[in-house]
Amino acid sequence: QVQLVESGGGLVQAGGSLRLSCAASGSIFSINAMNWFRQAPGKQRELVATITSGGNTAYADSVKGRFTISRDNAKNTVYLSLQMNSLKPEDTAVYYCSADALAWSSWGQGTQVTVSS
């Protein structure tokens, strides 16, 4: 499996931007896709964005045109990012990165994003 460490959350005003980062180490060559999920208080965890090993991306309708997922492959680490622009109060949640392989999925510890109105 891989170890995932997220960073970059915080407090921002509506309309502002944040960039989340996630560093993956371990069995990175087994990763098929990497994702950003989020979970707001009292709500189910939802998929925000996905990027495959081939670079294909997909987004939730609620973030299309505002969020951009990207990944950079280094020698022993994969760096996943989520650029979030035009943030809205409804984007407030704990954001998690995850990595999917054929036999396992790994999750980060989460990072809080709070958007004030």
mmCIF file of N, CA and C in Angstrom:
data_model
loop_
_atom_site.group_PDB
_atom_site.id
_atom_site.type_symbol
_atom_site.label_atom_id
_atom_site.label_comp_id
_atom_site.label_asym_id
_atom_site.label_seq_id
_atom_site.Cartn_x
_atom_site.Cartn_y
_atom_site.Cartn_z
ATOM 1 N N GLN A 1 0.835 -1.180 0.000
ATOM 2 C CA GLN A 1 0.000 0.000 0.000
ATOM 3 C C GLN A 1 0.878 1.240 0.000
ATOM 4 N N VAL A 2 0.227 2.419 0.095
ATOM 5 C CA VAL A 2 0.968 3.672 0.130
ATOM 6 C C VAL A 2 0.589 4.451 1.375
ATOM 7 N N GLN A 3 1.478 5.341 1.753
ATOM 8 C CA GLN A 3 1.200 6.276 2.834
ATOM 9 C C GLN A 3 0.909 7.629 2.194
ATOM 10 N N LEU A 4 -0.142 8.260 2.672
ATOM 11 C CA LEU A 4 -0.600 9.522 2.098
ATOM 12 C C LEU A 4 -0.585 10.594 3.176
ATOM 13 N N VAL A 5 0.048 11.707 2.876
ATOM 14 C CA VAL A 5 0.120 12.830 3.806
ATOM 15 C C VAL A 5 -0.384 14.079 3.109
ATOM 16 N N GLU A 6 -1.452 14.652 3.645
ATOM 17 C CA GLU A 6 -2.077 15.824 3.042
ATOM 18 C C GLU A 6 -1.613 17.103 3.735
ATOM 19 N N SER A 7 -1.708 18.200 3.011
ATOM 20 C CA SER A 7 -1.411 19.508 3.567
ATOM 21 C C SER A 7 -2.125 20.557 2.746
ATOM 22 N N GLY A 8 -2.216 21.768 3.295
ATOM 23 C CA GLY A 8 -2.729 22.889 2.518
ATOM 24 C C GLY A 8 -4.115 23.371 2.880
ATOM 25 N N GLY A 9 -4.779 22.711 3.805
ATOM 26 C CA GLY A 9 -6.098 23.192 4.201
ATOM 27 C C GLY A 9 -6.006 24.480 4.989
ATOM 28 N N GLY A 10 -7.165 25.051 5.285
ATOM 29 C CA GLY A 10 -7.188 26.274 6.068
ATOM 30 C C GLY A 10 -8.500 27.004 5.945
ATOM 31 N N LEU A 11 -8.471 28.262 6.368
ATOM 32 C CA LEU A 11 -9.649 29.128 6.348
ATOM 33 C C LEU A 11 -9.480 30.163 5.250
ATOM 34 N N VAL A 12 -10.511 30.317 4.432
ATOM 35 C CA VAL A 12 -10.459 31.272 3.329
ATOM 36 C C VAL A 12 -11.837 31.890 3.167
ATOM 37 N N GLN A 13 -11.863 33.115 2.658
ATOM 38 C CA GLN A 13 -13.139 33.766 2.401
ATOM 39 C C GLN A 13 -13.734 33.268 1.089
ATOM 40 N N ALA A 14 -15.039 33.348 0.987
ATOM 41 C CA ALA A 14 -15.720 32.962 -0.250
ATOM 42 C C ALA A 14 -15.127 33.733 -1.422
ATOM 43 N N GLY A 15 -14.922 33.019 -2.516
ATOM 44 C CA GLY A 15 -14.298 33.602 -3.690
ATOM 45 C C GLY A 15 -12.800 33.423 -3.738
ATOM 46 N N GLY A 16 -12.224 32.996 -2.653
ATOM 47 C CA GLY A 16 -10.783 32.818 -2.573
ATOM 48 C C GLY A 16 -10.335 31.472 -3.112
ATOM 49 N N SER A 17 -9.037 31.209 -2.954
ATOM 50 C CA SER A 17 -8.433 29.995 -3.484
ATOM 51 C C SER A 17 -7.606 29.298 -2.419
ATOM 52 N N LEU A 18 -7.494 27.997 -2.557
ATOM 53 C CA LEU A 18 -6.602 27.167 -1.749
ATOM 54 C C LEU A 18 -6.048 26.072 -2.634
ATOM 55 N N ARG A 19 -4.866 25.603 -2.266
ATOM 56 C CA ARG A 19 -4.278 24.476 -2.974
ATOM 57 C C ARG A 19 -3.957 23.386 -1.959
ATOM 58 N N LEU A 20 -4.538 22.214 -2.168
ATOM 59 C CA LEU A 20 -4.278 21.063 -1.322
ATOM 60 C C LEU A 20 -3.213 20.189 -1.973
ATOM 61 N N SER A 21 -2.383 19.604 -1.132
ATOM 62 C CA SER A 21 -1.341 18.709 -1.624
ATOM 63 C C SER A 21 -1.401 17.396 -0.870
ATOM 64 N N CYS A 22 -0.964 16.344 -1.529
ATOM 65 C CA CYS A 22 -0.939 15.010 -0.932
ATOM 66 C C CYS A 22 0.296 14.295 -1.476
ATOM 67 N N ALA A 23 1.131 13.823 -0.572
ATOM 68 C CA ALA A 23 2.330 13.087 -0.965
ATOM 69 C C ALA A 23 2.116 11.610 -0.702
ATOM 70 N N ALA A 24 2.293 10.796 -1.735
ATOM 71 C CA ALA A 24 2.118 9.349 -1.632
ATOM 72 C C ALA A 24 3.478 8.668 -1.722
ATOM 73 N N SER A 25 3.762 7.794 -0.775
ATOM 74 C CA SER A 25 5.008 7.026 -0.776
ATOM 75 C C SER A 25 4.697 5.568 -0.475
ATOM 76 N N GLY A 26 5.587 4.692 -0.904
ATOM 77 C CA GLY A 26 5.377 3.262 -0.721
ATOM 78 C C GLY A 26 5.218 2.588 -2.066
ATOM 79 N N SER A 27 4.192 1.789 -2.235
ATOM 80 C CA SER A 27 3.987 1.022 -3.472
ATOM 81 C C SER A 27 3.321 1.880 -4.541
ATOM 82 N N ILE A 28 4.003 2.964 -4.912
ATOM 83 C CA ILE A 28 3.375 3.938 -5.813
ATOM 84 C C ILE A 28 3.195 3.381 -7.222
ATOM 85 N N PHE A 29 3.963 2.384 -7.606
ATOM 86 C CA PHE A 29 3.841 1.858 -8.966
ATOM 87 C C PHE A 29 2.601 0.996 -9.137
ATOM 88 N N SER A 30 1.921 0.673 -8.046
ATOM 89 C CA SER A 30 0.675 -0.083 -8.114
ATOM 90 C C SER A 30 -0.552 0.806 -8.246
ATOM 91 N N ILE A 31 -0.362 2.117 -8.118
ATOM 92 C CA ILE A 31 -1.507 3.020 -8.104
ATOM 93 C C ILE A 31 -2.130 3.134 -9.495
ATOM 94 N N ASN A 32 -3.435 2.932 -9.567
ATOM 95 C CA ASN A 32 -4.174 3.128 -10.813
ATOM 96 C C ASN A 32 -4.781 4.514 -10.901
ATOM 97 N N ALA A 33 -5.312 4.987 -9.793
ATOM 98 C CA ALA A 33 -5.964 6.289 -9.785
ATOM 99 C C ALA A 33 -5.785 6.920 -8.413
ATOM 100 N N MET A 34 -5.829 8.246 -8.409
ATOM 101 C CA MET A 34 -5.794 8.981 -7.154
ATOM 102 C C MET A 34 -6.969 9.938 -7.140
ATOM 103 N N ASN A 35 -7.460 10.193 -5.943
ATOM 104 C CA ASN A 35 -8.719 10.918 -5.796
ATOM 105 C C ASN A 35 -8.654 11.927 -4.668
ATOM 106 N N TRP A 36 -9.518 12.902 -4.755
ATOM 107 C CA TRP A 36 -9.846 13.772 -3.630
ATOM 108 C C TRP A 36 -11.319 13.554 -3.286
ATOM 109 N N PHE A 37 -11.571 13.267 -2.024
ATOM 110 C CA PHE A 37 -12.911 13.178 -1.475
ATOM 111 C C PHE A 37 -13.078 14.307 -0.469
ATOM 112 N N ARG A 38 -14.323 14.557 -0.089
ATOM 113 C CA ARG A 38 -14.574 15.496 0.998
ATOM 114 C C ARG A 38 -15.791 15.028 1.788
ATOM 115 N N GLN A 39 -15.805 15.431 3.041
ATOM 116 C CA GLN A 39 -16.939 15.092 3.903
ATOM 117 C C GLN A 39 -17.262 16.294 4.770
ATOM 118 N N ALA A 40 -18.459 16.808 4.573
ATOM 119 C CA ALA A 40 -18.950 17.922 5.370
ATOM 120 C C ALA A 40 -19.681 17.365 6.585
ATOM 121 N N PRO A 41 -19.805 18.155 7.644
ATOM 122 C CA PRO A 41 -20.491 17.676 8.852
ATOM 123 C C PRO A 41 -21.911 17.207 8.541
ATOM 124 N N GLY A 42 -22.234 16.015 9.000
ATOM 125 C CA GLY A 42 -23.572 15.476 8.817
ATOM 126 C C GLY A 42 -23.863 14.946 7.435
ATOM 127 N N LYS A 43 -22.851 14.928 6.563
ATOM 128 C CA LYS A 43 -23.052 14.460 5.190
ATOM 129 C C LYS A 43 -22.147 13.283 4.894
ATOM 130 N N GLN A 44 -22.507 12.562 3.839
ATOM 131 C CA GLN A 44 -21.677 11.444 3.409
ATOM 132 C C GLN A 44 -20.434 11.947 2.688
ATOM 133 N N ARG A 45 -19.399 11.134 2.725
ATOM 134 C CA ARG A 45 -18.188 11.458 1.987
ATOM 135 C C ARG A 45 -18.494 11.399 0.498
ATOM 136 N N GLU A 46 -18.022 12.397 -0.241
ATOM 137 C CA GLU A 46 -18.299 12.447 -1.668
ATOM 138 C C GLU A 46 -17.004 12.593 -2.459
ATOM 139 N N LEU A 47 -17.016 12.016 -3.650
ATOM 140 C CA LEU A 47 -15.870 12.118 -4.547
ATOM 141 C C LEU A 47 -15.862 13.500 -5.200
ATOM 142 N N VAL A 48 -14.742 14.173 -5.111
ATOM 143 C CA VAL A 48 -14.599 15.504 -5.676
ATOM 144 C C VAL A 48 -13.910 15.452 -7.036
ATOM 145 N N ALA A 49 -12.803 14.727 -7.117
ATOM 146 C CA ALA A 49 -12.041 14.683 -8.361
ATOM 147 C C ALA A 49 -11.188 13.428 -8.396
ATOM 148 N N THR A 50 -10.938 12.946 -9.600
ATOM 149 C CA THR A 50 -10.148 11.733 -9.827
ATOM 150 C C THR A 50 -9.157 11.983 -10.948
ATOM 151 N N ILE A 51 -7.985 11.396 -10.821
ATOM 152 C CA ILE A 51 -7.020 11.410 -11.911
ATOM 153 C C ILE A 51 -6.427 10.016 -12.038
ATOM 154 N N THR A 52 -6.422 9.486 -13.247
ATOM 155 C CA THR A 52 -5.905 8.140 -13.470
ATOM 156 C C THR A 52 -4.397 8.175 -13.718
ATOM 157 N N SER A 53 -3.804 7.003 -13.764
ATOM 158 C CA SER A 53 -2.370 6.921 -14.035
ATOM 159 C C SER A 53 -2.046 7.452 -15.429
ATOM 160 N N GLY A 54 -3.036 7.429 -16.312
ATOM 161 C CA GLY A 54 -2.837 7.957 -17.654
ATOM 162 C C GLY A 54 -3.101 9.443 -17.769
ATOM 163 N N GLY A 55 -3.519 10.057 -16.671
ATOM 164 C CA GLY A 55 -3.739 11.492 -16.666
ATOM 165 C C GLY A 55 -5.160 11.942 -16.949
ATOM 166 N N ASN A 56 -6.070 10.983 -17.119
ATOM 167 C CA ASN A 56 -7.462 11.364 -17.332
ATOM 168 C C ASN A 56 -8.068 11.858 -16.027
ATOM 169 N N THR A 57 -8.900 12.880 -16.122
ATOM 170 C CA THR A 57 -9.487 13.485 -14.934
ATOM 171 C C THR A 57 -11.011 13.479 -15.011
ATOM 172 N N ALA A 58 -11.622 13.525 -13.841
ATOM 173 C CA ALA A 58 -13.069 13.628 -13.742
ATOM 174 C C ALA A 58 -13.386 14.407 -12.475
ATOM 175 N N TYR A 59 -14.493 15.146 -12.524
ATOM 176 C CA TYR A 59 -14.863 16.024 -11.416
ATOM 177 C C TYR A 59 -16.335 15.879 -11.069
ATOM 178 N N ALA A 60 -16.648 16.135 -9.819
ATOM 179 C CA ALA A 60 -18.040 16.261 -9.417
ATOM 180 C C ALA A 60 -18.619 17.505 -10.085
ATOM 181 N N ASP A 61 -19.895 17.454 -10.407
ATOM 182 C CA ASP A 61 -20.525 18.591 -11.075
ATOM 183 C C ASP A 61 -20.393 19.869 -10.254
ATOM 184 N N SER A 62 -20.427 19.718 -8.938
ATOM 185 C CA SER A 62 -20.418 20.886 -8.063
ATOM 186 C C SER A 62 -19.092 21.651 -8.091
ATOM 187 N N VAL A 63 -18.024 21.031 -8.605
ATOM 188 C CA VAL A 63 -16.717 21.700 -8.596
ATOM 189 C C VAL A 63 -16.149 21.904 -10.001
ATOM 190 N N LYS A 64 -16.830 21.425 -11.014
ATOM 191 C CA LYS A 64 -16.331 21.584 -12.382
ATOM 192 C C LYS A 64 -16.124 23.046 -12.711
ATOM 193 N N GLY A 65 -14.986 23.335 -13.316
ATOM 194 C CA GLY A 65 -14.667 24.699 -13.692
ATOM 195 C C GLY A 65 -14.035 25.512 -12.581
ATOM 196 N N ARG A 66 -14.041 24.982 -11.357
ATOM 197 C CA ARG A 66 -13.454 25.698 -10.215
ATOM 198 C C ARG A 66 -12.245 24.967 -9.640
ATOM 199 N N PHE A 67 -12.275 23.643 -9.659
ATOM 200 C CA PHE A 67 -11.209 22.822 -9.071
ATOM 201 C C PHE A 67 -10.425 22.137 -10.178
ATOM 202 N N THR A 68 -9.135 21.965 -9.935
ATOM 203 C CA THR A 68 -8.274 21.251 -10.876
ATOM 204 C C THR A 68 -7.411 20.258 -10.117
ATOM 205 N N ILE A 69 -7.482 18.997 -10.525
ATOM 206 C CA ILE A 69 -6.659 17.952 -9.923
ATOM 207 C C ILE A 69 -5.442 17.709 -10.806
ATOM 208 N N SER A 70 -4.299 17.460 -10.186
ATOM 209 C CA SER A 70 -3.095 17.162 -10.955
ATOM 210 C C SER A 70 -2.191 16.257 -10.134
ATOM 211 N N ARG A 71 -1.255 15.609 -10.825
ATOM 212 C CA ARG A 71 -0.304 14.743 -10.129
ATOM 213 C C ARG A 71 1.059 14.843 -10.794
ATOM 214 N N ASP A 72 2.093 14.743 -9.986
ATOM 215 C CA ASP A 72 3.469 14.741 -10.452
ATOM 216 C C ASP A 72 4.141 13.516 -9.897
ATOM 217 N N ASN A 73 4.799 12.769 -10.775
ATOM 218 C CA ASN A 73 5.461 11.538 -10.356
ATOM 219 C C ASN A 73 6.952 11.785 -10.191
ATOM 220 N N ALA A 74 7.427 11.629 -8.974
ATOM 221 C CA ALA A 74 8.858 11.698 -8.716
ATOM 222 C C ALA A 74 9.380 10.272 -8.583
ATOM 223 N N LYS A 75 10.637 10.135 -8.221
ATOM 224 C CA LYS A 75 11.261 8.811 -8.204
ATOM 225 C C LYS A 75 10.560 7.873 -7.225
ATOM 226 N N ASN A 76 10.325 8.296 -6.024
ATOM 227 C CA ASN A 76 9.739 7.441 -4.990
ATOM 228 C C ASN A 76 8.460 8.003 -4.395
ATOM 229 N N THR A 77 7.987 9.105 -4.943
ATOM 230 C CA THR A 77 6.823 9.775 -4.382
ATOM 231 C C THR A 77 5.931 10.283 -5.499
ATOM 232 N N VAL A 78 4.631 10.196 -5.274
ATOM 233 C CA VAL A 78 3.664 10.825 -6.171
ATOM 234 C C VAL A 78 3.050 11.997 -5.421
ATOM 235 N N TYR A 79 3.026 13.144 -6.080
ATOM 236 C CA TYR A 79 2.450 14.339 -5.479
ATOM 237 C C TYR A 79 1.125 14.643 -6.169
ATOM 238 N N LEU A 80 0.060 14.614 -5.371
ATOM 239 C CA LEU A 80 -1.279 14.907 -5.866
ATOM 240 C C LEU A 80 -1.673 16.293 -5.370
ATOM 241 N N SER A 81 -2.283 17.074 -6.243
ATOM 242 C CA SER A 81 -2.709 18.421 -5.861
ATOM 243 C C SER A 81 -4.169 18.649 -6.232
ATOM 244 N N LEU A 82 -4.782 19.565 -5.527
ATOM 245 C CA LEU A 82 -6.127 20.021 -5.867
ATOM 246 C C LEU A 82 -6.122 21.539 -5.742
ATOM 247 N N GLN A 83 -6.172 22.212 -6.884
ATOM 248 C CA GLN A 83 -6.271 23.667 -6.906
ATOM 249 C C GLN A 83 -7.740 24.035 -6.853
ATOM 250 N N MET A 84 -8.105 24.788 -5.825
ATOM 251 C CA MET A 84 -9.508 25.132 -5.611
ATOM 252 C C MET A 84 -9.662 26.643 -5.734
ATOM 253 N N ASN A 85 -10.421 27.075 -6.738
ATOM 254 C CA ASN A 85 -10.665 28.487 -6.972
ATOM 255 C C ASN A 85 -12.145 28.806 -6.786
ATOM 256 N N SER A 86 -12.438 30.073 -6.647
ATOM 257 C CA SER A 86 -13.833 30.524 -6.500
ATOM 258 C C SER A 86 -14.554 29.718 -5.422
ATOM 259 N N LEU A 87 -13.919 29.585 -4.287
ATOM 260 C CA LEU A 87 -14.476 28.747 -3.219
ATOM 261 C C LEU A 87 -15.770 29.314 -2.678
ATOM 262 N N LYS A 88 -16.641 28.396 -2.284
ATOM 263 C CA LYS A 88 -17.957 28.734 -1.762
ATOM 264 C C LYS A 88 -18.093 28.164 -0.350
ATOM 265 N N PRO A 89 -18.958 28.733 0.460
ATOM 266 C CA PRO A 89 -19.152 28.169 1.808
ATOM 267 C C PRO A 89 -19.520 26.694 1.785
ATOM 268 N N GLU A 90 -20.226 26.272 0.760
ATOM 269 C CA GLU A 90 -20.612 24.856 0.677
ATOM 270 C C GLU A 90 -19.443 23.936 0.343
ATOM 271 N N ASP A 91 -18.285 24.498 0.056
ATOM 272 C CA ASP A 91 -17.080 23.680 -0.128
ATOM 273 C C ASP A 91 -16.428 23.328 1.203
ATOM 274 N N THR A 92 -16.937 23.886 2.293
ATOM 275 C CA THR A 92 -16.388 23.589 3.619
ATOM 276 C C THR A 92 -16.536 22.106 3.936
ATOM 277 N N ALA A 93 -15.425 21.475 4.267
ATOM 278 C CA ALA A 93 -15.416 20.034 4.537
ATOM 279 C C ALA A 93 -14.005 19.610 4.941
ATOM 280 N N VAL A 94 -13.912 18.377 5.392
ATOM 281 C CA VAL A 94 -12.601 17.737 5.521
ATOM 282 C C VAL A 94 -12.315 17.065 4.185
ATOM 283 N N TYR A 95 -11.159 17.359 3.616
ATOM 284 C CA TYR A 95 -10.765 16.826 2.324
ATOM 285 C C TYR A 95 -9.747 15.702 2.524
ATOM 286 N N TYR A 96 -9.985 14.597 1.822
ATOM 287 C CA TYR A 96 -9.137 13.418 1.932
ATOM 288 C C TYR A 96 -8.566 13.067 0.560
ATOM 289 N N CYS A 97 -7.317 12.711 0.499
ATOM 290 C CA CYS A 97 -6.805 12.115 -0.727
ATOM 291 C C CYS A 97 -6.804 10.597 -0.560
ATOM 292 N N SER A 98 -6.938 9.918 -1.674
ATOM 293 C CA SER A 98 -6.901 8.463 -1.646
ATOM 294 C C SER A 98 -6.197 7.948 -2.890
ATOM 295 N N ALA A 99 -5.712 6.739 -2.795
ATOM 296 C CA ALA A 99 -5.044 6.074 -3.910
ATOM 297 C C ALA A 99 -5.640 4.687 -4.077
ATOM 298 N N ASP A 100 -5.924 4.324 -5.320
ATOM 299 C CA ASP A 100 -6.542 3.036 -5.624
ATOM 300 C C ASP A 100 -5.599 2.170 -6.434
ATOM 301 N N ALA A 101 -5.460 0.904 -6.006
ATOM 302 C CA ALA A 101 -4.764 -0.109 -6.783
ATOM 303 C C ALA A 101 -5.732 -1.278 -6.961
ATOM 304 N N LEU A 102 -5.307 -2.322 -7.664
ATOM 305 C CA LEU A 102 -6.200 -3.459 -7.886
ATOM 306 C C LEU A 102 -6.592 -4.125 -6.579
ATOM 307 N N ALA A 103 -5.648 -4.206 -5.648
ATOM 308 C CA ALA A 103 -5.868 -5.001 -4.442
ATOM 309 C C ALA A 103 -6.109 -4.164 -3.188
ATOM 310 N N TRP A 104 -5.951 -2.864 -3.266
ATOM 311 C CA TRP A 104 -6.107 -2.038 -2.064
ATOM 312 C C TRP A 104 -6.432 -0.613 -2.411
ATOM 313 N N SER A 105 -6.893 0.094 -1.372
ATOM 314 C CA SER A 105 -7.049 1.540 -1.420
ATOM 315 C C SER A 105 -6.449 2.102 -0.143
ATOM 316 N N SER A 106 -5.807 3.241 -0.268
ATOM 317 C CA SER A 106 -5.219 3.912 0.890
ATOM 318 C C SER A 106 -5.805 5.304 1.010
ATOM 319 N N TRP A 107 -5.853 5.786 2.246
ATOM 320 C CA TRP A 107 -6.445 7.091 2.536
ATOM 321 C C TRP A 107 -5.491 7.936 3.368
ATOM 322 N N GLY A 108 -5.559 9.226 3.150
ATOM 323 C CA GLY A 108 -4.853 10.159 3.997
ATOM 324 C C GLY A 108 -5.667 10.483 5.240
ATOM 325 N N GLN A 109 -5.095 11.315 6.095
ATOM 326 C CA GLN A 109 -5.738 11.615 7.377
ATOM 327 C C GLN A 109 -6.768 12.729 7.275
ATOM 328 N N GLY A 110 -6.758 13.445 6.157
ATOM 329 C CA GLY A 110 -7.722 14.522 5.962
ATOM 330 C C GLY A 110 -7.172 15.875 6.345
ATOM 331 N N THR A 111 -7.658 16.898 5.670
ATOM 332 C CA THR A 111 -7.284 18.270 5.983
ATOM 333 C C THR A 111 -8.530 19.144 5.905
ATOM 334 N N GLN A 112 -8.695 20.017 6.880
ATOM 335 C CA GLN A 112 -9.902 20.828 6.979
ATOM 336 C C GLN A 112 -9.821 22.028 6.054
ATOM 337 N N VAL A 113 -10.898 22.233 5.301
ATOM 338 C CA VAL A 113 -11.063 23.442 4.494
ATOM 339 C C VAL A 113 -12.329 24.139 4.970
ATOM 340 N N THR A 114 -12.194 25.394 5.352
ATOM 341 C CA THR A 114 -13.327 26.171 5.811
ATOM 342 C C THR A 114 -13.435 27.439 4.977
ATOM 343 N N VAL A 115 -14.603 27.636 4.373
ATOM 344 C CA VAL A 115 -14.838 28.807 3.535
ATOM 345 C C VAL A 115 -15.876 29.683 4.236
ATOM 346 N N SER A 116 -15.498 30.880 4.572
ATOM 347 C CA SER A 116 -16.402 31.789 5.265
ATOM 348 C C SER A 116 -17.137 32.670 4.262
ATOM 349 N N SER A 117 -18.357 33.009 4.607
ATOM 350 C CA SER A 117 -19.185 33.828 3.696
ATOM 351 C C SER A 117 -19.013 35.304 3.976
#
